[in-house]
XYZ file of C-alpha atoms in Angstrom:
568
model
C -5.170 23.982 -13.145
C -3.945 22.912 -9.312
C -6.305 25.407 -7.964
C -9.444 24.394 -9.755
C -8.934 21.038 -8.561
C -8.421 21.554 -5.276
C -11.728 23.614 -5.311
C -13.863 20.797 -6.602
C -12.160 18.426 -4.663
C -13.220 20.053 -1.675
C -16.513 20.811 -2.858
C -16.955 16.897 -3.286
C -15.612 16.145 0.491
C -18.190 19.049 2.033
C -20.987 17.087 -0.288
C -19.590 13.584 1.160
C -19.024 14.337 4.406
C -22.681 15.879 4.689
C -24.336 13.071 2.444
C -21.921 10.921 4.624
C -23.657 12.698 8.079
C -27.507 12.127 6.540
C -27.432 8.750 5.509
C -25.541 7.928 9.045
C -28.707 9.388 10.899
C -31.497 7.895 8.467
C -29.419 4.280 8.201
C -30.406 4.848 4.450
C -27.791 3.334 1.568
C -28.432 3.794 -2.069
C -27.413 1.006 -4.114
C -27.307 2.490 -7.863
C -26.869 -0.097 -10.714
C -28.123 0.610 -14.827
C -27.179 -1.487 -17.760
C -24.511 -0.420 -20.263
C -25.466 -2.639 -22.872
C -27.482 -5.974 -23.225
C -27.076 -8.229 -25.886
C -28.235 -11.922 -26.537
C -29.113 -12.120 -23.040
C -25.888 -10.892 -21.611
C -26.121 -7.576 -19.911
C -23.094 -5.346 -19.124
C -23.957 -3.346 -15.785
C -21.853 -0.316 -13.672
C -23.387 -0.525 -10.287
C -22.530 1.920 -7.717
C -22.953 2.153 -3.462
C -23.976 5.407 -1.242
C -23.412 4.443 1.957
C -22.784 6.385 5.164
C -19.311 4.873 4.974
C -18.265 4.579 1.184
C -19.347 9.034 1.353
C -17.654 9.268 4.531
C -14.486 8.103 2.933
C -14.469 9.577 -0.023
C -14.911 13.045 1.768
C -11.831 12.108 3.366
C -9.444 11.377 -0.004
C -11.090 14.113 -1.583
C -10.248 16.649 1.415
C -6.323 15.195 1.999
C -6.057 15.090 -2.305
C -7.437 18.965 -2.612
C -4.793 19.684 0.333
C -2.206 18.007 -1.285
C -2.789 20.066 -4.702
C -2.329 23.122 -2.899
C 0.652 21.881 -1.395
C 2.747 20.405 -4.430
C 2.236 24.017 -5.341
C 4.787 25.107 -3.357
C 6.710 22.118 -2.443
C 7.013 20.922 -6.905
C 7.510 25.027 -8.048
C 9.844 25.199 -10.950
C 9.385 21.792 -11.952
C 9.195 21.478 -15.768
C 6.197 18.672 -15.474
C 4.328 19.749 -13.014
C 0.877 19.203 -15.189
C 1.405 16.260 -16.208
C 2.408 15.650 -12.427
C -1.404 17.246 -11.529
C -2.730 14.781 -13.639
C -0.876 11.175 -12.488
C -2.405 12.693 -8.974
C -5.853 13.240 -10.052
C -5.427 10.035 -11.923
C -4.770 8.334 -8.824
C -8.108 10.142 -6.715
C -10.345 8.521 -9.798
C -8.989 5.386 -8.922
C -9.484 5.277 -5.935
C -13.342 6.988 -6.177
C -14.262 4.041 -8.408
C -12.499 1.275 -5.641
C -14.353 3.102 -2.815
C -17.939 3.238 -4.481
C -18.096 0.060 -6.258
C -19.807 -3.011 -4.302
C -18.390 -5.645 -7.789
C -15.651 -7.163 -7.982
C -14.991 -6.811 -11.846
C -15.534 -2.834 -11.029
C -13.301 -2.615 -8.210
C -10.335 -4.435 -10.213
C -10.746 -1.169 -12.015
C -9.908 1.153 -9.479
C -7.876 -1.687 -8.116
C -5.184 -2.159 -11.483
C -5.216 1.936 -11.380
C -4.211 2.442 -8.326
C -1.129 0.082 -8.688
C -0.678 1.385 -12.307
C -0.418 4.961 -11.232
C 1.607 4.591 -8.369
C 4.248 3.019 -10.556
C 4.212 6.077 -12.631
C 4.360 8.477 -9.731
C 6.967 6.276 -7.644
C 9.425 6.464 -10.965
C 8.919 10.239 -11.344
C 12.338 11.234 -10.609
C 13.867 8.798 -13.579
C 16.760 7.275 -11.719
C 17.621 4.306 -10.853
C 16.808 3.888 -7.419
C 13.263 5.112 -8.311
C 13.384 2.520 -11.344
C 13.980 -0.423 -8.631
C 11.723 1.046 -6.139
C 8.825 1.448 -8.132
C 9.052 -2.308 -9.646
C 9.451 -3.667 -6.731
C 6.057 -1.826 -5.820
C 4.205 -2.612 -9.230
C 5.318 -6.519 -9.194
C 4.089 -6.362 -5.726
C 0.795 -4.997 -5.892
C 0.386 -7.396 -9.448
C 0.014 -10.416 -7.207
C -3.090 -8.792 -5.904
C -4.432 -8.184 -9.160
C -3.653 -11.719 -9.954
C -5.531 -12.547 -6.951
C -8.800 -10.544 -7.910
C -8.413 -11.731 -10.849
C -8.916 -15.249 -9.641
C -11.789 -13.991 -6.892
C -13.612 -12.613 -10.053
C -13.177 -15.655 -11.670
C -14.980 -18.100 -8.417
C -17.179 -15.584 -7.713
C -19.046 -17.049 -10.847
C -19.876 -19.930 -9.042
C -22.123 -17.965 -7.344
C -24.110 -16.084 -9.725
C -22.546 -12.938 -10.162
C -20.127 -10.413 -9.090
C -21.940 -8.069 -6.468
C -20.065 -9.036 -3.141
C -22.472 -6.919 -0.808
C -25.245 -9.839 -1.870
C -23.119 -12.694 -0.357
C -20.903 -10.940 2.318
C -21.903 -12.912 5.538
C -24.078 -15.601 4.337
C -22.383 -18.857 4.243
C -21.136 -18.961 0.552
C -18.362 -17.010 1.458
C -17.575 -18.681 4.200
C -13.956 -19.936 4.481
C -14.672 -20.128 0.546
C -11.288 -19.526 -2.023
C -13.111 -15.995 -2.743
C -12.618 -14.804 0.604
C -8.623 -16.495 0.632
C -7.762 -14.279 -2.315
C -9.425 -11.013 -1.919
C -7.649 -11.550 1.649
C -4.131 -11.739 -0.193
C -5.359 -9.264 -2.538
C -5.771 -6.877 0.690
C -2.199 -7.889 2.527
C -0.130 -7.006 -0.685
C -1.763 -3.250 -1.081
C -1.426 -2.342 2.497
C 2.295 -4.169 2.338
C 1.125 -6.513 5.238
C 4.437 -10.293 5.991
C 5.123 -11.020 3.623
C 4.608 -7.865 1.114
C 5.949 -5.390 3.500
C 9.223 -4.786 1.881
C 7.056 -2.219 -1.190
C 5.631 0.802 1.030
C 9.638 2.444 2.401
C 10.887 1.865 -1.387
C 8.026 3.605 -2.990
C 9.339 6.974 -0.619
C 11.598 6.854 -3.941
C 8.380 9.406 -5.132
C 7.845 13.320 -4.561
C 6.703 13.824 -0.605
C 3.242 15.512 -1.857
C 2.593 12.142 -3.191
C 3.698 9.836 -0.301
C 1.423 12.539 1.872
C -1.595 11.373 -0.424
C -0.751 8.441 -1.091
C 1.014 6.787 1.808
C -1.918 7.848 4.373
C -5.066 7.669 2.908
C -5.514 5.896 -0.414
C -3.262 3.203 -1.991
C -1.886 1.761 1.943
C -5.542 1.994 3.158
C -7.431 0.007 0.061
C -6.448 -2.927 1.066
C -7.972 -2.304 4.818
C -10.811 -0.637 3.352
C -11.536 -4.012 1.238
C -10.954 -6.028 4.499
C -13.703 -4.056 6.329
C -16.660 -4.672 3.030
C -15.656 -7.917 3.782
C -15.273 -8.407 7.321
C -18.955 -10.131 8.598
C -17.811 -13.390 6.450
C -14.615 -13.013 8.568
C -15.738 -13.405 11.690
C -14.990 -16.752 13.424
C -12.457 -18.238 10.522
C -9.665 -19.662 10.272
C -8.894 -16.580 7.616
C -9.199 -14.102 10.748
C -6.740 -15.586 13.500
C -4.451 -16.381 10.584
C -4.712 -11.616 9.714
C -4.286 -11.782 13.546
C -1.017 -12.921 13.634
C 0.173 -11.070 10.229
C -0.933 -8.169 11.554
C 0.781 -8.033 15.008
C 3.848 -9.115 13.265
C 3.466 -6.377 10.784
C 3.356 -3.769 13.271
C 6.242 -5.009 15.558
C 8.620 -5.537 12.921
C 7.329 -2.042 11.604
C 7.905 -0.495 14.837
C 11.576 -2.756 15.691
C 12.604 -1.165 12.255
C 11.664 2.571 12.707
C 13.965 2.592 15.351
C 16.925 1.868 13.570
C 15.720 3.877 10.439
C 17.925 7.205 9.818
C 15.988 8.434 6.830
C 12.855 10.875 8.004
C 10.627 9.745 5.313
C 11.211 5.791 6.064
C 10.719 6.672 9.455
C 7.027 7.976 8.645
C 6.674 5.424 6.050
C 7.197 2.539 8.557
C 4.833 3.747 10.843
C 2.502 3.621 8.526
C 3.261 0.281 8.407
C 3.018 -0.290 12.201
C -0.469 0.904 12.307
C -2.313 -0.941 8.997
C -0.933 -4.184 11.212
C -2.789 -2.567 13.980
C -6.071 -2.062 11.569
C -5.832 -5.466 10.902
C -5.089 -6.989 13.820
C -8.584 -5.560 15.394
C -10.175 -6.030 12.033
C -9.681 -9.391 12.535
C -10.379 -9.155 16.025
C -14.324 -8.746 14.832
C -13.516 -4.972 14.712
C -14.552 -3.601 11.862
C -16.008 -0.079 12.502
C -13.227 0.291 15.684
C -10.544 0.130 11.967
C -12.457 2.337 9.802
C -12.454 5.061 12.634
C -8.580 4.204 12.695
C -8.358 4.439 9.245
C -9.855 7.952 8.694
C -8.088 10.075 12.085
C -4.062 7.974 11.093
C -5.035 9.204 7.218
C -5.222 12.813 8.288
C -2.558 12.941 10.688
C 0.044 10.739 8.761
C -0.936 13.144 5.861
C 0.023 16.036 8.025
C 3.221 13.984 9.248
C 4.714 13.855 5.722
C 3.459 17.186 4.702
C 5.598 18.407 7.536
C 8.298 16.247 6.646
C 8.467 17.644 3.287
C 8.446 21.092 4.225
C 11.759 20.302 6.186
C 13.564 18.413 3.529
C 12.397 21.140 1.239
C 14.258 23.485 3.279
C 17.553 21.814 4.453
C 18.594 21.777 0.805
C 16.956 17.992 0.116
C 18.929 15.662 2.544
C 16.709 13.153 4.349
C 19.310 11.916 7.119
C 17.897 13.097 10.364
C 21.327 12.930 11.362
C 22.520 16.226 9.218
C 19.202 17.601 10.940
C 18.466 18.682 14.118
C 17.311 22.041 16.813
C 15.208 23.213 14.185
C 12.279 24.604 16.342
C 13.968 28.617 15.606
C 13.915 28.214 12.516
C 10.738 26.497 11.265
C 8.545 27.165 13.738
C 5.215 26.207 12.409
C 6.551 23.071 10.769
C 8.060 21.576 14.193
C 5.152 22.809 15.704
C 2.430 20.360 12.803
C 5.032 17.735 12.986
C 5.111 17.719 16.858
C 1.526 17.662 16.987
C 1.189 14.744 13.944
C 3.489 12.346 16.139
C 1.951 13.085 19.802
C -1.097 11.726 17.974
C 1.152 9.333 16.481
C 1.421 8.063 20.210
C -1.861 8.394 21.524
C -1.924 11.286 23.449
C -4.834 12.097 25.367
C -7.056 13.880 23.938
C -5.836 14.531 20.148
C -7.231 11.950 17.045
C -5.345 8.624 17.435
C -6.130 8.404 21.111
C -9.911 7.743 20.720
C -8.864 5.271 18.190
C -6.073 3.789 18.752
C -7.066 3.605 22.700
C -10.076 2.440 22.017
C -8.276 -0.433 19.338
C -6.061 -1.632 22.291
C -8.892 -1.916 25.255
C -11.058 -3.750 23.102
C -7.991 -6.296 22.001
C -7.189 -6.859 25.733
C -10.885 -7.309 26.144
C -10.613 -9.904 23.369
C -9.223 -13.667 23.018
C -6.075 -12.433 22.672
C -3.224 -15.064 23.107
C 0.090 -14.277 24.804
C 2.407 -13.509 22.225
C -0.728 -11.177 19.943
C -0.542 -9.652 23.075
C 3.244 -8.961 24.205
C 3.500 -7.698 20.240
C 0.724 -4.960 20.936
C 2.317 -3.955 24.028
C 5.914 -3.788 22.612
C 4.262 -2.509 19.369
C 2.592 0.421 21.181
C 6.228 1.354 23.417
C 8.558 1.365 20.304
C 5.765 3.889 18.183
C 6.512 6.311 20.992
C 9.809 5.463 21.014
C 10.962 6.207 17.273
C 8.801 9.126 17.407
C 10.767 10.515 20.429
C 13.727 9.310 18.743
C 12.289 11.656 15.506
C 11.385 14.938 17.591
C 15.115 14.934 19.268
C 17.501 13.844 16.213
C 15.437 16.349 13.908
C 13.681 19.337 16.356
C 15.421 19.335 19.557
C 18.845 17.970 18.972
C 22.056 20.248 18.379
C 22.357 22.103 15.143
C 24.055 19.667 12.313
C 23.518 21.900 9.190
C 25.881 24.274 8.116
C 25.815 27.971 9.844
C 24.804 29.458 6.015
C 21.547 27.654 5.760
C 18.574 29.649 5.633
C 15.205 27.803 6.418
C 12.393 29.784 6.944
C 7.946 28.786 7.318
C 7.565 32.514 4.840
C 6.165 29.649 1.892
C 2.144 29.791 2.139
C 1.772 27.382 -0.455
C 3.039 24.689 1.975
C 1.830 26.240 5.478
C -1.306 26.413 4.929
C -2.415 22.708 4.160
C -0.285 22.175 7.190
C -2.333 23.933 9.253
C -5.700 22.645 8.038
C -4.765 19.524 8.543
C -3.778 20.344 12.119
C -7.187 20.964 12.963
C -8.025 17.673 12.048
C -5.364 15.681 13.845
C -6.384 18.051 17.175
C -10.377 16.947 16.707
C -11.216 14.450 14.361
C -10.637 11.530 16.730
C -13.311 13.147 19.418
C -15.596 14.495 16.229
C -15.370 10.567 14.650
C -15.767 9.427 17.783
C -19.441 10.851 18.531
C -20.502 10.239 15.178
C -19.405 6.429 14.748
C -20.439 5.201 17.994
C -23.043 7.302 19.278
C -23.354 4.057 21.624
C -20.155 4.441 23.941
C -18.474 1.053 24.361
C -18.117 -0.854 27.353
C -14.835 -1.235 28.657
C -14.154 -4.070 31.845
C -10.260 -4.305 32.264
C -8.340 -4.900 35.598
C -6.454 -1.886 36.826
C -3.130 -3.286 35.332
C -4.493 -3.883 31.968
C -6.055 0.100 31.910
C -2.638 1.517 33.460
C -0.691 -1.043 30.854
C -1.384 1.544 27.556
C -0.230 4.308 29.233
C 2.791 2.640 31.181
C 4.252 1.780 27.620
C 4.108 4.658 26.776
C 5.821 6.516 28.983
C 8.964 4.001 28.899
C 8.546 4.717 24.966
C 9.077 7.980 25.125
C 11.810 7.741 27.668
C 14.385 5.498 26.456
C 13.753 6.863 22.955
C 14.821 10.141 23.906
C 16.853 9.625 26.518
C 18.862 7.037 24.722
C 19.917 9.842 22.144
C 21.048 11.506 24.540
C 23.385 9.309 26.370
C 24.748 8.614 22.330
C 25.621 11.876 22.330
C 28.572 11.044 25.089
C 29.319 7.783 24.445
C 30.086 5.078 21.909
C 27.828 3.778 19.307
C 26.695 0.320 20.977
C 24.696 -0.953 18.147
C 28.140 -1.070 16.609
C 28.707 -4.350 18.735
C 26.186 -5.850 17.864
C 26.042 -4.893 13.783
C 24.595 -8.318 12.695
C 21.266 -7.626 14.450
C 21.369 -4.219 14.199
C 21.367 -4.790 10.407
C 19.015 -7.336 10.701
C 16.410 -5.380 12.919
C 16.932 -2.247 10.711
C 16.412 -3.798 7.213
C 12.386 -5.158 7.959
C 13.912 -8.536 8.941
C 15.486 -9.155 5.567
C 12.731 -8.823 3.620
C 13.537 -6.067 0.871
C 16.209 -8.499 0.173
C 13.978 -11.466 0.549
C 11.425 -9.755 -1.919
C 13.734 -8.589 -4.554
C 17.255 -11.303 -4.293
C 15.247 -14.107 -2.639
C 12.607 -14.421 -5.458
C 14.312 -13.096 -9.132
C 17.528 -15.597 -9.142
C 15.366 -18.450 -9.092
C 12.920 -17.233 -10.919
C 15.345 -16.266 -13.818
C 17.857 -19.268 -13.318
C 14.990 -21.587 -14.284
C 13.411 -19.420 -16.923
C 17.310 -19.492 -18.592
C 16.789 -23.162 -18.484
C 13.213 -23.297 -19.798
C 14.586 -21.122 -22.715
C 17.839 -22.780 -23.435
C 16.142 -26.279 -23.270
C 12.624 -25.423 -24.683
C 12.817 -22.309 -27.080
C 16.612 -22.692 -27.870
C 16.070 -26.232 -27.698
C 13.835 -29.303 -28.701
C 10.672 -26.175 -29.916
C 13.205 -24.774 -31.893
C 14.391 -28.093 -33.321
C 11.340 -29.477 -33.656
C 9.127 -25.842 -34.233
C 10.629 -23.076 -36.439
C 13.737 -23.935 -37.374
C 13.414 -27.313 -38.110
C 10.653 -26.946 -40.086
C 12.456 -24.716 -42.086
C 15.401 -26.981 -42.657
C 12.890 -29.627 -43.886
C 11.581 -27.393 -45.801
C 14.368 -25.983 -47.477
C 15.979 -29.648 -48.131
C 12.627 -30.925 -49.964
C 12.021 -27.958 -52.176
C 15.832 -28.182 -53.058
C 15.281 -32.332 -53.964
C 12.121 -31.136 -56.180
C 13.750 -27.963 -57.367
C 16.457 -31.063 -58.631
C 14.145 -33.585 -59.710
C 12.003 -30.201 -61.788
C 15.212 -29.458 -63.828
C 14.073 -31.566 -67.077
C 17.641 -34.208 -66.817
C 18.015 -37.140 -68.417
C 19.660 -38.833 -65.834
C 16.778 -38.153 -63.434
C 14.684 -39.607 -65.633
C 16.540 -43.086 -66.458
C 17.312 -43.249 -62.798
C 13.382 -43.286 -62.196
C 12.621 -45.262 -64.909
C 15.160 -48.298 -63.646
C 13.321 -47.804 -60.091
C 10.374 -48.262 -61.449
C 11.453 -51.278 -63.584
C 12.920 -53.123 -60.420
C 9.839 -52.008 -57.887
C 7.223 -53.521 -61.000
C 10.005 -56.544 -61.162
C 9.869 -57.153 -57.985
C 5.761 -57.158 -57.251
C 6.213 -59.718 -60.283
C-alpha cells in the first residue's frame, strides 16, 4: 500500500508542477464549479480553483508526502498498526489538498477541520498520557480557528456568497469582521502568539508525521489562507497587528530553541520561528515572498525532521541532544543532510533558504519597519544561527556521549533515499523558484550597514552558538545562576502553562459553579426532579380520592355545603 500511494502522490506532484509552470507562463487560471443539488431555487455547488499558486503548493505537498510514506516504511517497520498509520496520513494529505484547491470558505472548512481531526489522531498515535495531553492541546487550540471559520461563513452571507476570491481586494472585505475572523483562524493553525504552545507539544507524534505535518502542511495552512486574503490585508490595522505578532513569535521561538534539549522540539521551534518570518513579511505586503519562503522552508524542514528521525532511530530512541555527540563517523549521510538543512535554515549563501530568507530581510529593511520589529528581525536571525550551530555541536561534532556498545549506521535505504532526494531540494529549490516566481529582479536599495547587517548577525550568532558550548565543557553551567530567567525563556514565555493551567481552572470552576447553581440547583428544583415530585404528590392525592372511601365522600359533601352556605 505504501509503495502504490507513494507512486500516485509522486505522479500528482509531477503533474502539479508541470501544470503550474504552464499556468505561470500563460497567466491563466481555471475556476471550476458544478452543481450537486438544486431544490426550490437553492443550489449546492462545489468549486475548485486551479492557478499556478495552488498547483505549485499542491505539487510540493504531494512530493513531501510521497517521500514521507517511503521513509515511514523504514521508520515504522515492525509497527503492528502500520496500515492504520498510512490511512491516517493519506487522510491528512486529502484534507490538505481540499484546502489548497478551495476558493470557497465552506469547502475550506472541510479541509481545515479535516486537518485538525486527523492531526489529533496522529498526535495520539502512541497511546500514552503525554500523547493524550499533547493531542488535546493541539485539538482544542485548533478548534478556536474552526469556530472562527464557522463565524466567518455566517458573516459572509451578508456579502451574497462564500467564494471569497470574488471579494478579496474589494471594499466589502477591508477591515471587516470576516477578515478579522480569518486572521484569528490562520493564527491558530500557524501557531502564532498566543496559540504557539501546541506546536512543540505535537512532537509527541511519530517523526514521519512531524516531517509532513510540521513542515509543509498543517502549520503552513494558516499562512496559505492569509496569502489568499492578502490583497485585503494591505495597509489595514490588521496588517500592523500581524507584523507585531509575527516578529514576537519569531523572536520568542528563536530564544526558546537555544534553551531546549529535545531534538524534535528544537526543530519545531525553528518551524515556529520561520512561520513568524512568513507572517511578518506577509503583513508588510510581500505575499509572494511569504509563498516563496513557504515552499523552500517546506523542503529543508522536512529534510531536517527526517534526519532527526534517522538519528533518533539509530541511537535507541533518545531525543535528548546531550546524550548524542560525534555522530559524524557513524552516520555520515544523516549528518551531511542535517548539516545541509541547518545551513539552509540559517540562510547560508546559495542554499535554498538563502534566496528566500535574505530577500525577505532586505525587503523588510526597506519597508516601514519600526525600531522594535527591526531589532526583533536582527535578533531572531542571529538566534536561528545560534541554535542551529548549538544543535550541530551537541549532536554531531561534540564528544561521544553514547554507550560504548551502541551500533549506529546509515544502512537503511528506506530512510536514506528520501533524505537524499530532499537534500537536492534543500540545495537547488531556492534558485529554481526564484527564477520562476520572480522573473523580474527585486530592486533593493539599502545602505551598506543594513546590507551587511544580516551577514554580521549570522556570523556572530554562529560563533556564539558554537563557542559557548565549547566553553561549557570546562566551566560551570552559568544558566543555573539565573534559573528563573532560564525557565522563562526556555518554556516559550510560559505559554504552555498559560494555555493549559491558565485557561482550564477558570473554565472548570465556572462550569462547577453553573452545575451547582443551575443544573443541580434551581433548574433541578423547578425542572425534572421538581416536576416529578409535584406530579407524584398530585397522583397520590388523586389515588386517595378514587379509593371510594365514605369518609372522603362525607368530607367533600361537607365542604360543598359550607361553600354553598357562604354563597347564599
